[in-house]
CSV table of C-alpha atoms in Angstrom, one decimal:
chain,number,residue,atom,x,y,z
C,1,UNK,CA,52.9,53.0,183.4
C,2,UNK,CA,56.0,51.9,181.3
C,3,UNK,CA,58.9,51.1,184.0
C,4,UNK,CA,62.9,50.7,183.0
C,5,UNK,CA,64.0,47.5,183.5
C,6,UNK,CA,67.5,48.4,183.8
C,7,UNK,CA,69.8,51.2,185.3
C,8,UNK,CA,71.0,53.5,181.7
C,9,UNK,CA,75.0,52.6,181.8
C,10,UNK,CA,76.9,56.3,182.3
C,11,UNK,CA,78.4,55.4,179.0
C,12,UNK,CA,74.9,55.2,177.1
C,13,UNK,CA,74.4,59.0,179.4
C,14,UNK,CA,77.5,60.4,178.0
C,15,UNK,CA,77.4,59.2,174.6
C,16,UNK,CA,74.0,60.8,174.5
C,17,UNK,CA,75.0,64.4,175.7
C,18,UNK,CA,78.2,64.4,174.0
C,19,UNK,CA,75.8,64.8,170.9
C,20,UNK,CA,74.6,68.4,172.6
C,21,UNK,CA,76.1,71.7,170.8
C,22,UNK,CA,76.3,74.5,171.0
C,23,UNK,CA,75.3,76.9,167.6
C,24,UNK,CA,77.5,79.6,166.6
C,25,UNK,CA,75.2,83.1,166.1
C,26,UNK,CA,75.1,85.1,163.3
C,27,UNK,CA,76.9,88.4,163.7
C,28,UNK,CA,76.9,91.5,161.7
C,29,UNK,CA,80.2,93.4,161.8
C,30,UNK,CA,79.9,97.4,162.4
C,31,UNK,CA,81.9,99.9,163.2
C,32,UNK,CA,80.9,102.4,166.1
C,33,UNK,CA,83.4,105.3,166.9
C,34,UNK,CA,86.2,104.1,165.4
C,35,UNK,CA,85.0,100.4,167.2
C,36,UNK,CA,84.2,97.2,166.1
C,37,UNK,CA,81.4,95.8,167.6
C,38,UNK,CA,79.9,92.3,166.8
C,39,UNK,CA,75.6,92.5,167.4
C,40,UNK,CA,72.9,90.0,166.4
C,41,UNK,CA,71.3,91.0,163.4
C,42,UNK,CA,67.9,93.1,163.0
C,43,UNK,CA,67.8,93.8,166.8
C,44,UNK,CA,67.5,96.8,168.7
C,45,UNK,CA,70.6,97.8,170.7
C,46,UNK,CA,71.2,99.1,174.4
C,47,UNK,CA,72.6,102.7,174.5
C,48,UNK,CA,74.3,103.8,177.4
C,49,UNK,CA,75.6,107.3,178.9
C,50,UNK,CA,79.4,107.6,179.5
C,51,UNK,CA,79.1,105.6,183.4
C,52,UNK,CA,77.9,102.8,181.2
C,53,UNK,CA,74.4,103.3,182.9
C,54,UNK,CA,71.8,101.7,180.6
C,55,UNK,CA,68.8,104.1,178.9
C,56,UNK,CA,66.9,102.7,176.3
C,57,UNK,CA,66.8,100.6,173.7
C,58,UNK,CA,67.4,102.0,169.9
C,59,UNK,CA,67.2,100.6,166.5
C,60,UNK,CA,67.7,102.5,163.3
C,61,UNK,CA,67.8,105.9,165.2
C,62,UNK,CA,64.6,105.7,166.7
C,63,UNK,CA,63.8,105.1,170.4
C,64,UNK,CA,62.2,101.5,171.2
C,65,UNK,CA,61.5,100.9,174.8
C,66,UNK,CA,63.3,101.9,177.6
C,67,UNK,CA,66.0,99.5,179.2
A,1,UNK,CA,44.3,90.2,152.6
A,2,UNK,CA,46.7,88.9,155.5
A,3,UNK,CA,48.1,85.8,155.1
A,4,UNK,CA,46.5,83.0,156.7
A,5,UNK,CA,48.9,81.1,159.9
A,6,UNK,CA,50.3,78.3,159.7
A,7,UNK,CA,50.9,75.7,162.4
A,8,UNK,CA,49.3,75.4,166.1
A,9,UNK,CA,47.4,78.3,167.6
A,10,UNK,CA,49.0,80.1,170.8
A,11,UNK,CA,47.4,79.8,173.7
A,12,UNK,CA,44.9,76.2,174.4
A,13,UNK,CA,43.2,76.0,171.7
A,14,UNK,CA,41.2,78.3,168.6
A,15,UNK,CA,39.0,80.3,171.1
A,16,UNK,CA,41.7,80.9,173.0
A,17,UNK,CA,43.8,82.5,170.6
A,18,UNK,CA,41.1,84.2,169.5
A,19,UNK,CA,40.8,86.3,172.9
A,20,UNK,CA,44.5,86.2,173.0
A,21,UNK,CA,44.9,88.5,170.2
A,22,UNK,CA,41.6,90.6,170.9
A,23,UNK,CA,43.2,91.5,174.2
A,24,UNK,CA,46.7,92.0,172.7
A,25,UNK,CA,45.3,94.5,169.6
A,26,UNK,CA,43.2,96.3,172.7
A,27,UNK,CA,46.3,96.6,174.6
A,28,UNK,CA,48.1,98.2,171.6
A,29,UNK,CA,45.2,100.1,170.5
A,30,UNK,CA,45.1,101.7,174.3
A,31,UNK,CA,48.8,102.2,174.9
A,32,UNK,CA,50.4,102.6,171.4
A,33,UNK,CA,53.1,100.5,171.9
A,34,UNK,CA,53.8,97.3,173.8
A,35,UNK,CA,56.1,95.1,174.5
A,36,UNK,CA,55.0,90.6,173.8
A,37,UNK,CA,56.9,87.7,172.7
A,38,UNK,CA,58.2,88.0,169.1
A,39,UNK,CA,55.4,85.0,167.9
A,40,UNK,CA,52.6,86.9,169.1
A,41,UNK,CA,53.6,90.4,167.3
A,42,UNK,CA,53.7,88.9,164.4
A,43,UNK,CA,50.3,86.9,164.6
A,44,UNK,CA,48.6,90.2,166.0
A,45,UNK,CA,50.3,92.5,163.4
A,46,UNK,CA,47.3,91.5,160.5
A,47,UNK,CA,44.7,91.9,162.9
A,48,UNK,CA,45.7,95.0,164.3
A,49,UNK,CA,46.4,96.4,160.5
A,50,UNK,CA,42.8,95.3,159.6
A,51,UNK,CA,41.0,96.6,162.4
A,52,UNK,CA,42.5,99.8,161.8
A,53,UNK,CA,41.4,99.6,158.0
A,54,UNK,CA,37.9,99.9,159.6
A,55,UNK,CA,38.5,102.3,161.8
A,56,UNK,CA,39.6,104.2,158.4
A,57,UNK,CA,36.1,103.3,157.0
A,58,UNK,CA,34.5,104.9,160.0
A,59,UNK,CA,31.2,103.7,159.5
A,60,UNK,CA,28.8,102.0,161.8
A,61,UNK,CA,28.9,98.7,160.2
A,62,UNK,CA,32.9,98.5,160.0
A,63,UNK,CA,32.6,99.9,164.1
A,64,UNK,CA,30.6,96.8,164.7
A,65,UNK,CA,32.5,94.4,163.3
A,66,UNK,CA,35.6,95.8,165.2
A,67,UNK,CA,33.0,95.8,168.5
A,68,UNK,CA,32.9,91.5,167.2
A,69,UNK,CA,36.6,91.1,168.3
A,70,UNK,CA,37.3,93.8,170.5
A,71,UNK,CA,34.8,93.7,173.3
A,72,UNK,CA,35.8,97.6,174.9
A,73,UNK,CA,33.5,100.4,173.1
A,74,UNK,CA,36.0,102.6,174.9
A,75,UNK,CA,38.9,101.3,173.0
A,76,UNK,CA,37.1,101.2,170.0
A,77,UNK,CA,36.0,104.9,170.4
A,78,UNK,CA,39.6,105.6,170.6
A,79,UNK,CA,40.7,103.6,167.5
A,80,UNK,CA,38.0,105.4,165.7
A,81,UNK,CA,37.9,109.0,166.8
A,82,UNK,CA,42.0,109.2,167.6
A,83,UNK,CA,44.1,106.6,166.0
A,84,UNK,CA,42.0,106.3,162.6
A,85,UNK,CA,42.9,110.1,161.7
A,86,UNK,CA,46.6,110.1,162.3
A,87,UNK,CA,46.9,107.3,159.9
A,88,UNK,CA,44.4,108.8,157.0
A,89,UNK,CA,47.0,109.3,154.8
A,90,UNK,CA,49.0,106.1,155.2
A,91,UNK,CA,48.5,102.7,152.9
A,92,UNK,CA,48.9,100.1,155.2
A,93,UNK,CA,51.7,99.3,157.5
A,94,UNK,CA,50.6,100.8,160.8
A,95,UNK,CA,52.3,98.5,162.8
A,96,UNK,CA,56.2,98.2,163.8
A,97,UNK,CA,57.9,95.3,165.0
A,98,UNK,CA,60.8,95.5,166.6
A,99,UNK,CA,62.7,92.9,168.0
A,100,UNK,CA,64.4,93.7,171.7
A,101,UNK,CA,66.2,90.5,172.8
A,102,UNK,CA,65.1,87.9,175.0
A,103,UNK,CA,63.6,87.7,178.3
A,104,UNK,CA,65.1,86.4,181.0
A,105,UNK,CA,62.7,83.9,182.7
A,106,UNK,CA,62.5,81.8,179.7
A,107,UNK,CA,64.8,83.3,177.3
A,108,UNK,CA,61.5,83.7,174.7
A,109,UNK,CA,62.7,86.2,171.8
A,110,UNK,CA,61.0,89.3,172.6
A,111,UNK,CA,59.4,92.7,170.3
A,112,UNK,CA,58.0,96.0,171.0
A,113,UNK,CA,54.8,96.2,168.6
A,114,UNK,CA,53.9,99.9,167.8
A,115,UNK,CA,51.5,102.1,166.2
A,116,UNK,CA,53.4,103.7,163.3
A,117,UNK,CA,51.2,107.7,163.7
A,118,UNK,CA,53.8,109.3,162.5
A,119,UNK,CA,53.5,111.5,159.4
A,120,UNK,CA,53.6,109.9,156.2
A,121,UNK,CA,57.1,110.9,154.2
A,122,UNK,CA,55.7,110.0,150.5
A,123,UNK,CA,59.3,108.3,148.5
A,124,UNK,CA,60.6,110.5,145.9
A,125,UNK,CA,60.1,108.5,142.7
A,126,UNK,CA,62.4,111.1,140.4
A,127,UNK,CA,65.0,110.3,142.8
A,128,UNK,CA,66.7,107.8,140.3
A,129,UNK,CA,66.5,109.7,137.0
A,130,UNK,CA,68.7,112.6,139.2
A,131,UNK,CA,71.1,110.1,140.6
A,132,UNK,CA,71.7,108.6,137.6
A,133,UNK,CA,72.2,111.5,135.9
A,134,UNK,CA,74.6,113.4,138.4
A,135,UNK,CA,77.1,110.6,138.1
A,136,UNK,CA,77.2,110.9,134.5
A,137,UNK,CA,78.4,114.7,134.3
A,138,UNK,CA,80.4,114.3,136.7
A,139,UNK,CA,83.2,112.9,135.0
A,140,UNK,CA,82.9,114.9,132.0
A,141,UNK,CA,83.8,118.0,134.0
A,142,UNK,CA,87.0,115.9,135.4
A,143,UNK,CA,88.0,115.1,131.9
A,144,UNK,CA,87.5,118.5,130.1
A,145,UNK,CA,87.9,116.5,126.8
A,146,UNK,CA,85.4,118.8,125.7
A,147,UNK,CA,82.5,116.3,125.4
A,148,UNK,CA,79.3,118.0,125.0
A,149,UNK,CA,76.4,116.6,127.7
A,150,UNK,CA,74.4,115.4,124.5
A,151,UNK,CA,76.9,112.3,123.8
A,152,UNK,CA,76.4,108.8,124.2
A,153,UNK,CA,77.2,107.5,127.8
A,154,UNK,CA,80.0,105.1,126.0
A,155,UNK,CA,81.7,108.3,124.4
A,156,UNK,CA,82.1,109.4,127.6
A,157,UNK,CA,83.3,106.2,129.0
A,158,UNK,CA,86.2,106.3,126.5
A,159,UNK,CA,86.8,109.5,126.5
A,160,UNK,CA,87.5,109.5,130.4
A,161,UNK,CA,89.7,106.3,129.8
A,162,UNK,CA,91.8,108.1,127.5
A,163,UNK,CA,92.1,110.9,129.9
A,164,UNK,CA,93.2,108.9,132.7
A,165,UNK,CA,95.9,106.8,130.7
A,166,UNK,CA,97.2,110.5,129.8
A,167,UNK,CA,97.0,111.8,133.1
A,168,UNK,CA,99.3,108.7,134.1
A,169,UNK,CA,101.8,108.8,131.2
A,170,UNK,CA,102.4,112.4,132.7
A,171,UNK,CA,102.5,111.3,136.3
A,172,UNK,CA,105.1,109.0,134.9
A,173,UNK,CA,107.6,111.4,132.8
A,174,UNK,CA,107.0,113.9,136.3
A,175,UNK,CA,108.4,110.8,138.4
A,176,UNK,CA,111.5,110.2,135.7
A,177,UNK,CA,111.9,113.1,135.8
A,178,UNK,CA,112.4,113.9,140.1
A,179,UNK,CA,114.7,111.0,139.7
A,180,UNK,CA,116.7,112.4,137.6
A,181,UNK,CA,116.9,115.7,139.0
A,182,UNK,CA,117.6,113.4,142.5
A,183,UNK,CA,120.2,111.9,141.0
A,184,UNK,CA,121.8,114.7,139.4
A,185,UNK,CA,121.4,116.7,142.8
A,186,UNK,CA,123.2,113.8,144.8
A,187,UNK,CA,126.4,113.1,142.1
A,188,UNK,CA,127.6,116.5,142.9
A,189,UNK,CA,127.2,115.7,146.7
A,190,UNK,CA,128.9,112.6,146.3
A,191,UNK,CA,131.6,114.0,144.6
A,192,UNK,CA,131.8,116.8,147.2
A,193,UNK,CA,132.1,114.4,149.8
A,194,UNK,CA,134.9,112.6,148.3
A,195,UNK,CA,136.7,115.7,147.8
């Protein structure tokens, strides 16, 4: 089995993560009530009662699996 | 014909997907709706849709080469007998995908996969020859120039442009006019006040 010869510097480690980002999501704008709300596209959404306990899930009107 | 997959199969190898997707269209088949990994919906969505194109068929032969993937003669009874009816009238699409977010052990992009037995609502076709239509008479009534519904769509178009700019020179004189009746309202004010 392949073995490093040498300790990797902390520079060489850094200079590799620094290369790891993050990627922006696409959002769709839409207003609910009055609200804007930001949601990933083509995905169904959580709808919640008035405590903000969770239900079910819903997409285009129609129930999709409970939460 | 479904589109044949590209890239590696899920699961360890060929045979493996194979029974993946058997068990997956059983499951659906049984329960109507379930939930998998967004990947896997969409590879079982042809299968599913063709197995239920035999069950349509209903005939012994098309029943045994459902029995070759799925292994249950229970769930096959019930594709046949249940789920084959409710979807009689319906050219393909029996399937739904819909995806729910992802899960939290591994953050995989998850979907619901469902039957579609609802009803079919057949699309209107004369739908557009009405809408476009509507539109059209609707600004000759604004206008009342008088043009008859047999003239050309570009008659009209002129016709409504004409009314507008007329409709604006009048707006116009109206404003002039409150302006000058503002004015001559506050002169005599003004002189009042210096009085």
């Amino acid at each position: 089995m392949a073995v490093p010869k040498r300790k990797q510097s902390r520079a060489n480690t850094r200079a590799r993560r620094s290369q790891w980002k993050a990627e922006v999501p696409t959002l769709v704008k839409t207003v609910e009530n009055g609200k804007v709300t930001y949601s990933l596209p083509h995905r169904a959404k959580v709808v919640t009662d008035s405590q903000g306990t969770e239900l079910y899930l819903e997409y285009k009107g129609r129930k999709v699996a409970d939460a | 014909m479904p589109k044949p997959t590209k890239g590696p199969r899920l699961g360890g190898g060929p045979a493996h997907e194979r029974l993946l997707l058997a068990n997956l269209a059983a499951s659906l088949f049984t329960h109507k709706s379930i939930q998998t990994t967004e990947a896997k919906a969409k590879r079982l969505r042809p299968l599913a849709e063709r197995l239920i194109t035999f069950a349509k068929r209903g005939d012994l032969h098309a029943r045994r080469r459902v029995l070759a993937t799925i292994k249950d003669k229970s769930v096959v009874h019930e594709l046949f007998t249940q789920i084959a009816p409710l979807v009689a009238d319906r050219e393909g699409g029996y399937t739904r995908i819909v995806k729910t977010g992802f899960r939290k052990g591994d953050n995989a992009p998850m979907a619901v996969i469902e039957l579609v037995l609802e009803p079919v609502t057949p699309k209107v076709k004369k739908a557009k020859p009405a809408a476009a239509s509507a539109p059209v008479e609707e600004p000759a009534e604004e206008t009342e120039a008088a043009a008859a519904p047999a003239e050309a769509e570009l008659q009209e178009d002129v016709a409504a442009e004409v009314a507008e700019e007329e409709a604006a020179a009048e707006a116009n004189e109206a404003a002039e006019a409150e302006v000058d009746a503002e004015d001559a309202t506050v002169e005599p004010a003004a002189e009042d006040a210096e009085r």
